[in-house]
Amino acid sequence: MTLSPDLTALKAEAAARTCASWADERGWKLRRAGAELVGPCPVCGGDDRFAIHTAKNVWQCRKCGVGGDVIFLVRHTENCGFIEACEKLAGRAASSPVDPERAARLRKQAERDAARREVDEQRRRAEAQRDAEAKWELGRPCGDLVAAYFRARGLAGAELEIDRRVLREHPGLYYWAGRGVRHTGPVMLARVDDPDGEFSGLHATFLAESLVAVQGRTTGMGRAGGLPAEVGTGSAVRQPDHQKTSRKGKAIIADAAGNVVESKITRGSVRAGAIRLKTPPRATRLVIGEGIETTLSVMMAEKRADTAYWAAANLGNLAGRAARDSSGTLHRAEPDLSDTNCFTCPEWVTELVLLGDGDSERGFTRDALTRGAKRALRLRGHGAGPEKVGTGFSVRDRDHQKLRPLNVRLAWAGDGVDFNDLKMANPDSAEAASCAS
């Protein structure tokens, strides 16, 4: 869509605004969480499904499955078209005369703001990376703590099957995500590796206190015993009774207002990376799911020597960004191939299995996994339509100059359950494996 000079000027004025300033103008109740402002979605509600990344000046709602710049934020939340959204942001009608001096002033201010945000983002990323590495170094090799957690998830012995460099444990780290949360407790740490196999981030699962002995200070078990509390945290914070209740071995953690928060949090960069739970040296097949427990449930059921088992940490990383057409309409099942900040299928993979949990919103999850499947195929050189997802294709291997097939499949656990539910219901059953095969 080609814009007239007047509309181009209006769009520039609108784009000079920030998502955060619009949220403040509208009185949305968002709270600071690192580089983001999080809270209920203005459209669909919830608690923390909506986020504005203040450094990048973009937003996203996990439930609505949409996100973008400030103009699309107004379009989505005000249910209006492109021109009306620009008018609301610019504070003038599209038909009003363009003030060249004002337009130039706003353009320069927008450029300064963008440069400042980029500097702030680089500083934040470097700080988060250092902190993730420091927390990882505090952990020790998997011992009785992780083993007890896996038993609680129906995954007895999984800690013996995974690559030992991937997971660690600590009996008493503080909960670092979000304000108003005072929690120190046992945690399973997983390293996130970038596409080159280098450490890029940390994934932490806070575990139920019942998995360890609590005697004044949180203490360790087995090989983890005697680990010091993280520097600066002191003794473990006493938790309300409801916070010691476990959900499948995970801690239930609440903020000062009593709102339950996520027991799984990250630090550093997760996007474009993966938790490489097991990667046999001659693997040609890759099974990847959103969570560690989902992927391990399939791994323990299959135990295939030709298969690597990875976790993407979140659905957005697994699927990548959705594409928009020239009118700005979002196509949730179509990948935006310009998005390089998400999981990319390695070239050694000839069969890719994407695991879908049935306990999340099915339509949203199916669109995301379909998008991820198409992305993998197209980056191998194929334009796969919806009907071709799950079909084998031959694509040229750049290194060996020969045709290499890529088969992509979507595997579903079933309505209302995930793969770990299947494993926990019957630990000896091969049902999880049959769903993925």
Coordinates of C-alpha atoms in Angstrom, one line a residue:
M1 CA 0.0 0.0 0.0
T2 CA 1.5 3.3 -1.2
L3 CA 0.8 6.2 1.1
S4 CA 0.3 9.8 0.0
P5 CA 2.8 12.4 1.3
D6 CA 0.3 13.6 3.8
L7 CA -0.4 10.1 5.2
T8 CA 3.4 9.4 5.2
A9 CA 3.9 12.4 7.4
L10 CA 1.0 11.4 9.7
K11 CA 2.4 7.9 10.0
A12 CA 5.8 9.3 10.9
E13 CA 4.3 11.4 13.6
A14 CA 2.4 8.4 15.0
A15 CA 5.4 6.1 14.9
A16 CA 7.3 8.7 17.0
R17 CA 5.2 7.7 20.0
T18 CA 6.2 4.8 22.2
C19 CA 4.0 1.9 23.3
A20 CA 4.8 2.8 26.9
S21 CA 3.5 6.4 26.5
W22 CA 0.3 5.1 24.9
A23 CA -0.2 2.6 27.8
D24 CA 0.3 5.4 30.3
E25 CA -2.1 7.7 28.5
R26 CA -4.7 5.0 28.6
G27 CA -4.1 4.2 32.3
W28 CA -3.2 0.5 31.8
K29 CA -2.0 -1.2 35.0
L30 CA 1.4 -2.5 34.0
R31 CA 4.3 -3.4 36.2
R32 CA 8.0 -3.3 35.4
A33 CA 9.8 -6.7 34.8
G34 CA 13.3 -6.2 33.5
A35 CA 13.1 -4.5 30.1
E36 CA 9.4 -5.1 29.9
L37 CA 6.1 -3.7 31.2
V38 CA 3.7 -6.6 31.9
G39 CA 0.2 -7.0 33.0
P40 CA -3.4 -7.8 31.8
C41 CA -4.1 -7.5 28.1
P42 CA -6.4 -4.5 27.4
V43 CA -8.4 -6.7 25.0
C44 CA -8.5 -10.2 26.6
G45 CA -7.5 -9.6 30.2
G46 CA -5.5 -12.1 32.1
D47 CA -2.7 -11.3 34.6
D48 CA 0.7 -11.1 32.8
R49 CA 0.0 -12.2 29.2
F50 CA 0.6 -8.7 27.8
A51 CA 4.0 -7.1 27.6
I52 CA 5.6 -4.0 26.2
H53 CA 9.4 -4.2 25.6
T54 CA 10.4 -0.6 26.3
A55 CA 13.8 -0.9 24.8
K56 CA 12.5 -2.2 21.4
N57 CA 9.3 -0.2 21.5
V58 CA 7.2 -3.3 20.6
W59 CA 4.4 -5.2 22.4
Q60 CA 2.9 -8.7 22.4
C61 CA -0.1 -10.5 23.9
R62 CA 0.5 -14.3 24.3
K63 CA -3.3 -15.1 24.4
C64 CA -4.3 -12.9 21.4
G65 CA -1.2 -14.1 19.6
V66 CA -0.5 -10.7 18.2
G67 CA 2.1 -7.9 18.7
G68 CA 4.0 -5.3 16.9
D69 CA 4.7 -1.5 16.8
V70 CA 2.8 1.3 18.5
I71 CA 0.5 1.9 15.5
F72 CA -0.7 -1.7 15.5
L73 CA -1.0 -1.5 19.3
V74 CA -3.6 1.2 18.9
R75 CA -5.3 -0.6 16.0
H76 CA -5.6 -3.8 18.1
T77 CA -6.7 -2.2 21.4
E78 CA -9.0 0.5 19.9
N79 CA -10.4 -1.8 17.2
C80 CA -9.8 0.8 14.5
G81 CA -8.1 1.1 11.2
F82 CA -4.6 2.3 10.2
I83 CA -5.5 6.0 9.5
E84 CA -7.6 6.4 12.7
A85 CA -4.8 4.8 14.8
C86 CA -2.3 7.3 13.3
E87 CA -4.7 10.1 14.1
K88 CA -5.1 9.1 17.7
L89 CA -1.3 8.8 18.2
A90 CA -0.4 12.0 16.3
G91 CA -3.2 14.0 17.9
R92 CA -4.5 15.5 14.7
A93 CA -6.7 14.6 11.8
A94 CA -5.3 13.1 8.6
S95 CA -6.9 16.0 6.7
S96 CA -5.2 18.7 8.7
P97 CA -2.2 20.6 7.2
V98 CA 1.2 19.2 7.7
D99 CA 3.5 21.4 9.8
P100 CA 7.0 20.8 8.3
E101 CA 8.8 22.1 11.3
R102 CA 6.8 19.9 13.7
A103 CA 7.3 16.9 11.5
A104 CA 11.1 17.5 11.3
R105 CA 11.2 18.0 15.1
L106 CA 9.3 14.8 15.7
R107 CA 11.5 12.8 13.3
K108 CA 14.7 13.9 15.0
Q109 CA 13.3 13.2 18.4
A110 CA 12.2 9.7 17.2
E111 CA 15.7 9.1 15.9
R112 CA 17.3 10.1 19.2
D113 CA 14.8 8.0 21.1
A114 CA 15.5 5.0 19.0
A115 CA 19.3 5.4 19.4
R116 CA 18.9 5.7 23.2
R117 CA 16.7 2.6 23.3
E118 CA 19.3 0.6 21.3
V119 CA 22.1 1.7 23.7
D120 CA 19.9 0.8 26.7
E121 CA 19.0 -2.6 25.1
Q122 CA 22.6 -3.5 24.5
R123 CA 23.5 -2.6 28.1
R124 CA 20.5 -4.6 29.4
R125 CA 21.5 -7.7 27.2
A126 CA 25.1 -7.6 28.4
E127 CA 24.0 -7.3 32.1
A128 CA 21.5 -10.2 31.7
Q129 CA 24.1 -12.4 30.0
R130 CA 26.6 -11.8 32.8
D131 CA 23.9 -12.5 35.4
A132 CA 22.8 -15.7 33.7
E133 CA 26.4 -17.0 33.5
A134 CA 26.9 -16.2 37.2
K135 CA 23.8 -18.0 38.2
W136 CA 24.7 -21.0 36.1
E137 CA 28.1 -21.2 37.8
L138 CA 26.4 -21.3 41.2
G139 CA 24.8 -24.6 40.2
R140 CA 26.2 -28.0 40.7
P141 CA 25.8 -31.2 38.7
C142 CA 22.4 -32.9 38.9
G143 CA 21.9 -34.9 42.1
D144 CA 19.1 -36.1 44.3
L145 CA 17.2 -32.8 43.9
V146 CA 16.6 -33.0 40.1
A147 CA 16.2 -36.8 40.5
A148 CA 13.4 -36.2 43.0
Y149 CA 11.7 -33.7 40.7
F150 CA 11.9 -36.0 37.7
R151 CA 10.3 -38.8 39.8
A152 CA 7.5 -36.4 40.7
R153 CA 6.9 -35.9 37.0
G154 CA 6.9 -39.6 36.1
L155 CA 10.4 -39.3 34.6
A156 CA 12.4 -41.5 36.9
G157 CA 16.0 -41.8 35.7
A158 CA 15.8 -39.0 33.1
E159 CA 18.7 -37.2 34.8
L160 CA 20.9 -40.3 33.8
E161 CA 19.8 -40.1 30.2
I162 CA 20.4 -36.4 29.4
D163 CA 23.7 -34.8 28.5
R164 CA 25.3 -33.9 31.8
R165 CA 26.4 -30.5 30.7
V166 CA 22.7 -29.3 30.2
L167 CA 21.2 -29.4 33.7
R168 CA 22.3 -28.3 37.1
E169 CA 20.7 -27.8 40.5
H170 CA 20.8 -25.4 43.5
P171 CA 19.1 -25.7 46.8
G172 CA 18.5 -22.0 47.4
L173 CA 18.4 -19.4 44.7
Y174 CA 16.2 -16.3 45.0
Y175 CA 13.3 -15.7 42.5
W176 CA 14.6 -12.9 40.3
A177 CA 11.7 -12.2 38.0
G178 CA 9.2 -9.6 38.9
R179 CA 8.8 -7.2 41.8
G180 CA 6.8 -8.0 45.0
V181 CA 8.0 -11.6 45.0
R182 CA 10.1 -12.8 47.9
H183 CA 11.1 -16.4 47.4
T184 CA 14.2 -18.4 47.9
G185 CA 14.1 -22.1 47.2
P186 CA 15.4 -25.1 45.3
V187 CA 15.8 -24.8 41.6
M188 CA 16.6 -26.8 38.5
L189 CA 18.8 -24.9 36.1
A190 CA 19.0 -25.6 32.4
R191 CA 21.5 -23.9 30.0
V192 CA 20.2 -22.5 26.8
D193 CA 22.6 -22.7 23.9
D194 CA 22.6 -20.5 20.8
P195 CA 22.7 -22.0 17.3
D196 CA 26.5 -22.3 17.5
G197 CA 26.3 -24.3 20.8
E198 CA 27.5 -21.5 23.0
F199 CA 25.8 -20.5 26.3
S200 CA 23.3 -17.8 25.7
G201 CA 20.8 -18.0 28.6
L202 CA 19.4 -19.7 31.6
H203 CA 16.1 -21.4 32.2
A204 CA 15.1 -22.0 35.9
T205 CA 12.4 -24.2 37.4
F206 CA 11.7 -23.5 41.0
L207 CA 10.9 -26.7 42.8
A208 CA 8.6 -27.6 45.7
E209 CA 10.2 -27.3 49.2
S210 CA 9.0 -30.8 49.9
L211 CA 11.8 -32.1 47.6
V212 CA 14.5 -31.0 50.0
A213 CA 14.9 -30.9 53.8
V214 CA 14.1 -27.5 55.2
Q215 CA 15.8 -26.7 58.5
G216 CA 15.9 -22.9 59.0
R217 CA 17.9 -22.4 55.8
T218 CA 17.1 -24.3 52.6
T219 CA 19.6 -27.2 52.3
G220 CA 20.6 -29.5 49.6
M221 CA 20.3 -33.3 49.0
G222 CA 22.8 -35.9 47.9
R223 CA 25.5 -34.4 45.7
A224 CA 24.0 -31.0 46.0
G225 CA 24.3 -31.0 49.8
G226 CA 26.2 -28.2 51.4
L227 CA 25.9 -25.7 48.6
P228 CA 26.0 -22.1 49.8
A229 CA 23.0 -19.9 49.3
E230 CA 23.5 -17.4 46.5
V231 CA 25.7 -14.5 47.5
G232 CA 23.5 -11.6 48.8
T233 CA 20.4 -13.6 49.5
G234 CA 21.1 -14.7 53.1
S235 CA 18.9 -17.3 54.6
A236 CA 15.9 -18.7 52.8
V237 CA 12.8 -16.5 53.0
R238 CA 9.9 -18.2 54.9
Q239 CA 7.0 -18.8 52.6
P240 CA 3.3 -18.8 53.2
D241 CA 1.8 -22.3 53.4
H242 CA 0.2 -22.0 50.0
Q243 CA 3.6 -21.4 48.4
K244 CA 4.9 -24.7 49.6
T245 CA 2.2 -26.6 47.8
S246 CA 3.6 -28.4 44.8
R247 CA 2.3 -28.6 41.3
K248 CA 3.9 -31.7 39.8
G249 CA 6.9 -31.0 41.9
K250 CA 7.1 -27.3 41.1
A251 CA 6.8 -24.6 43.7
I252 CA 3.7 -22.4 43.9
I253 CA 5.0 -18.9 44.3
A254 CA 2.9 -15.8 44.9
D255 CA 3.7 -12.1 44.9
A256 CA 2.9 -9.6 47.8
A257 CA -0.7 -9.3 46.5
G258 CA -1.2 -13.1 46.5
N259 CA -1.1 -13.5 42.8
V260 CA 0.5 -16.8 41.7
V261 CA 3.5 -16.2 39.4
E262 CA 5.3 -18.5 37.0
S263 CA 7.6 -21.1 38.7
K264 CA 9.7 -21.2 35.5
I265 CA 11.7 -18.1 34.6
T266 CA 14.7 -17.2 32.4
R267 CA 17.7 -15.0 32.3
G268 CA 19.9 -13.9 29.4
S269 CA 18.8 -14.7 25.9
V270 CA 16.5 -17.6 25.2
R271 CA 15.4 -16.6 21.7
A272 CA 17.1 -18.5 18.8
G273 CA 18.4 -20.9 21.3
A274 CA 17.4 -24.3 22.7
I275 CA 17.9 -26.5 25.8
R276 CA 19.7 -29.4 24.2
L277 CA 18.7 -32.2 26.5
K278 CA 20.3 -35.0 24.5
T279 CA 22.1 -34.9 21.2
P280 CA 23.6 -38.3 20.0
P281 CA 26.7 -37.8 17.8
R282 CA 25.0 -39.3 14.7
A283 CA 21.5 -38.0 15.2
T284 CA 19.4 -37.2 12.1
R285 CA 16.1 -36.8 13.8
L286 CA 15.1 -33.9 16.2
V287 CA 12.2 -33.9 18.6
I288 CA 11.6 -30.5 20.1
G289 CA 8.9 -29.2 22.4
E290 CA 8.1 -26.1 24.4
G291 CA 9.1 -27.4 27.8
I292 CA 11.7 -29.6 29.3
E293 CA 9.2 -32.1 30.8
T294 CA 7.3 -32.4 27.6
T295 CA 10.4 -33.3 25.6
L296 CA 11.7 -35.6 28.2
S297 CA 8.4 -37.5 28.4
V298 CA 8.8 -38.4 24.7
M299 CA 12.5 -39.1 25.1
M300 CA 12.0 -41.5 27.9
A301 CA 9.3 -43.3 26.0
E302 CA 11.2 -43.5 22.7
K303 CA 14.9 -43.6 23.7
R304 CA 15.9 -43.6 20.0
A305 CA 19.6 -43.5 19.2
D306 CA 19.1 -41.5 16.0
T307 CA 17.2 -38.7 17.8
A308 CA 18.1 -35.5 19.5
Y309 CA 15.7 -34.2 22.1
W310 CA 15.6 -30.4 22.7
A311 CA 13.3 -27.9 24.4
A312 CA 12.7 -24.4 23.0
A313 CA 11.7 -22.9 26.4
N314 CA 8.6 -21.1 25.0
L315 CA 6.2 -21.4 22.0
G316 CA 7.3 -18.1 20.5
N317 CA 10.8 -19.2 20.2
L318 CA 9.8 -22.5 18.7
A319 CA 7.5 -21.0 16.1
G320 CA 9.0 -17.6 15.3
R321 CA 7.1 -14.5 14.4
A322 CA 3.9 -14.6 12.3
A323 CA 3.8 -12.8 9.0
R324 CA 1.8 -9.7 8.1
D325 CA 0.6 -8.7 4.7
S326 CA 0.9 -5.2 3.2
S327 CA -2.3 -4.1 4.9
G328 CA -0.9 -5.1 8.3
T329 CA -3.1 -8.1 8.7
L330 CA -1.5 -10.9 10.8
H331 CA -1.5 -14.4 9.4
R332 CA -0.8 -16.6 12.4
A333 CA 0.0 -19.8 10.5
E334 CA 2.5 -18.1 8.2
P335 CA 6.1 -17.4 9.2
D336 CA 7.9 -14.1 9.0
L337 CA 11.2 -15.4 7.5
S338 CA 12.9 -12.1 8.4
D339 CA 12.7 -13.1 12.1
T340 CA 16.1 -14.5 12.9
N341 CA 15.5 -14.3 16.7
C342 CA 13.9 -17.8 17.0
F343 CA 14.7 -21.5 16.7
T344 CA 16.2 -22.6 13.4
C345 CA 16.3 -26.2 12.5
P346 CA 19.9 -27.5 12.2
E347 CA 21.1 -28.6 8.8
W348 CA 21.9 -32.1 10.0
V349 CA 18.2 -32.8 10.8
T350 CA 16.3 -34.8 8.2
E351 CA 13.2 -35.4 10.3
L352 CA 11.8 -32.7 12.6
V353 CA 9.0 -33.4 15.1
L354 CA 7.3 -30.4 16.8
L355 CA 5.5 -31.4 20.0
G356 CA 2.1 -29.7 20.7
D357 CA 0.6 -29.7 24.1
G358 CA -3.2 -30.2 24.2
D359 CA -3.6 -28.4 27.5
S360 CA -3.1 -24.9 25.9
E361 CA -5.5 -23.1 23.5
R362 CA -5.5 -25.6 20.6
G363 CA -6.1 -23.1 17.7
F364 CA -3.4 -20.7 18.8
T365 CA -0.9 -23.6 19.4
R366 CA -1.7 -25.3 16.1
D367 CA -1.1 -22.0 14.2
A368 CA 2.2 -21.5 16.0
L369 CA 3.4 -25.0 15.3
T370 CA 2.3 -24.9 11.7
R371 CA 4.2 -21.6 11.4
G372 CA 7.3 -23.2 12.8
A373 CA 7.0 -26.2 10.5
K374 CA 6.6 -24.0 7.4
R375 CA 9.5 -21.9 8.6
A376 CA 11.8 -25.0 8.8
L377 CA 10.8 -26.1 5.4
R378 CA 11.2 -22.7 3.7
L379 CA 14.6 -22.1 5.2
R380 CA 15.6 -25.4 3.6
G381 CA 14.5 -24.0 0.3
H382 CA 10.9 -25.1 0.0
G383 CA 7.7 -23.0 -0.2
A384 CA 5.5 -25.3 1.8
G385 CA 1.8 -24.6 1.7
P386 CA -0.5 -25.7 4.5
E387 CA -1.2 -29.0 2.8
K388 CA 2.5 -29.9 2.7
V389 CA 3.4 -29.7 6.4
G390 CA 4.3 -33.2 7.5
T391 CA 5.4 -34.3 4.0
G392 CA 9.0 -35.1 3.1
F393 CA 10.9 -32.9 0.8
S394 CA 14.3 -32.9 -0.8
V395 CA 16.4 -29.8 -0.4
R396 CA 20.0 -29.1 -1.3
D397 CA 22.6 -29.4 1.4
R398 CA 25.0 -26.4 0.9
D399 CA 28.0 -28.2 2.4
H400 CA 27.8 -31.5 0.6
Q401 CA 26.1 -30.4 -2.6
K402 CA 23.6 -33.2 -2.5
L403 CA 19.9 -33.5 -1.9
R404 CA 19.0 -33.9 1.7
P405 CA 15.4 -34.7 2.7
L406 CA 13.5 -32.8 5.4
N407 CA 10.4 -34.2 6.9
V408 CA 8.4 -32.1 9.4
R409 CA 5.7 -33.4 11.6
L410 CA 3.4 -32.0 14.2
A411 CA 2.7 -34.4 17.1
W412 CA -0.2 -33.8 19.5
A413 CA -0.6 -35.3 23.0
G414 CA -4.4 -35.1 22.8
D415 CA -7.1 -32.7 23.9
G416 CA -6.6 -31.2 27.4
V417 CA -3.3 -33.0 28.2
D418 CA 0.4 -32.7 27.4
F419 CA 3.0 -35.4 26.9
N420 CA 4.0 -35.3 30.5
D421 CA 0.4 -36.0 31.5
L422 CA 0.5 -39.1 29.4
K423 CA 3.8 -40.2 30.9
M424 CA 2.6 -39.5 34.5
A425 CA -0.7 -41.4 34.0
N426 CA 1.2 -44.5 32.9
P427 CA 5.0 -44.3 33.3
D428 CA 5.6 -47.6 31.6
S429 CA 3.3 -46.8 28.6
A430 CA 4.7 -46.0 25.2
E431 CA 1.8 -43.7 24.5
A432 CA 3.9 -40.6 24.5
A433 CA 6.2 -42.2 22.0
S434 CA 3.4 -43.4 19.7
C435 CA 2.0 -39.8 19.5
A436 CA 5.4 -38.5 18.4
S437 CA 6.2 -41.3 16.0

